[in-house]
Structure formats: C-alpha cells, structure tokens
C-alpha cells in the first residue's frame, strides 16, 4: 500500500485439501486472517474520528 511493503503474518482459520473429480487432481484452499497496523503505511485518515489503527483482514 502506498508504495511500501511490510511483512504480515497470516493465521489459517480453516485449511483443507481434497480430490477434485473434474480435474482429477488434489486441490487445497483455506481461510486466513491477519491484523495490520494502518499507521505502518502512513494511513492515518479518519483516526481523529475514532477509526482504529488496526485493521483485520479476512482472506
């Protein structure tokens, strides 16, 4: 964001692999979550109105 990169840690809340008959291959997928600090990317807009600096991402 904003031309900057910062590491984040993803937490797997659900992950599974299974055989997909139409592809005749194993496929995997999952749900992941992470909490980022918006101020690391210099995003401070609306913080004076009570918006928190932490943002939870659900992927």
XYZ file of C-alpha atoms in Angstrom:
59
model
C 0.000 0.000 0.000
C 1.201 3.480 -0.793
C 4.332 2.035 -2.435
C 5.505 0.418 0.800
C 5.861 -3.198 1.825
C 5.741 -4.553 5.356
C 5.564 -8.186 6.480
C 2.343 -9.530 7.950
C 1.548 -12.920 9.444
C -1.462 -14.839 8.193
C -3.276 -17.196 10.543
C -5.062 -20.137 8.916
C -8.548 -20.429 10.401
C -9.549 -23.241 8.050
C -7.476 -25.252 5.566
C -8.296 -28.405 3.645
C -7.188 -30.417 0.622
C -9.376 -32.809 -1.352
C -9.533 -34.644 -4.663
C -11.499 -32.709 -7.269
C -13.064 -35.283 -9.612
C -13.470 -32.920 -12.571
C -9.758 -32.063 -12.556
C -8.590 -35.465 -11.291
C -6.162 -33.569 -9.056
C -5.854 -32.601 -5.431
C -6.780 -29.009 -4.651
C -6.242 -27.072 -1.447
C -7.779 -23.931 -0.044
C -8.432 -22.145 3.157
C -9.490 -19.093 5.089
C -6.865 -16.795 6.559
C -6.899 -13.772 8.826
C -4.378 -11.067 9.692
C -4.363 -7.848 11.682
C -2.396 -4.930 10.269
C -1.469 -1.577 11.747
C -2.644 1.027 9.207
C -0.137 3.591 10.507
C 2.790 1.488 9.207
C 1.638 2.531 5.723
C 1.064 6.127 6.842
C -2.725 5.738 6.678
C -3.977 7.943 9.471
C -7.058 9.426 7.818
C -10.185 9.386 9.998
C -8.243 8.386 13.127
C -9.371 11.659 14.721
C -12.961 10.445 14.197
C -12.352 7.257 16.159
C -11.276 4.829 13.422
C -8.845 2.353 14.956
C -5.308 1.980 13.681
C -5.632 -1.817 13.487
C -7.461 -3.439 10.602
C -8.458 -7.106 10.465
C -8.166 -8.769 7.054
C -10.180 -11.889 6.278
C -8.976 -13.714 3.182
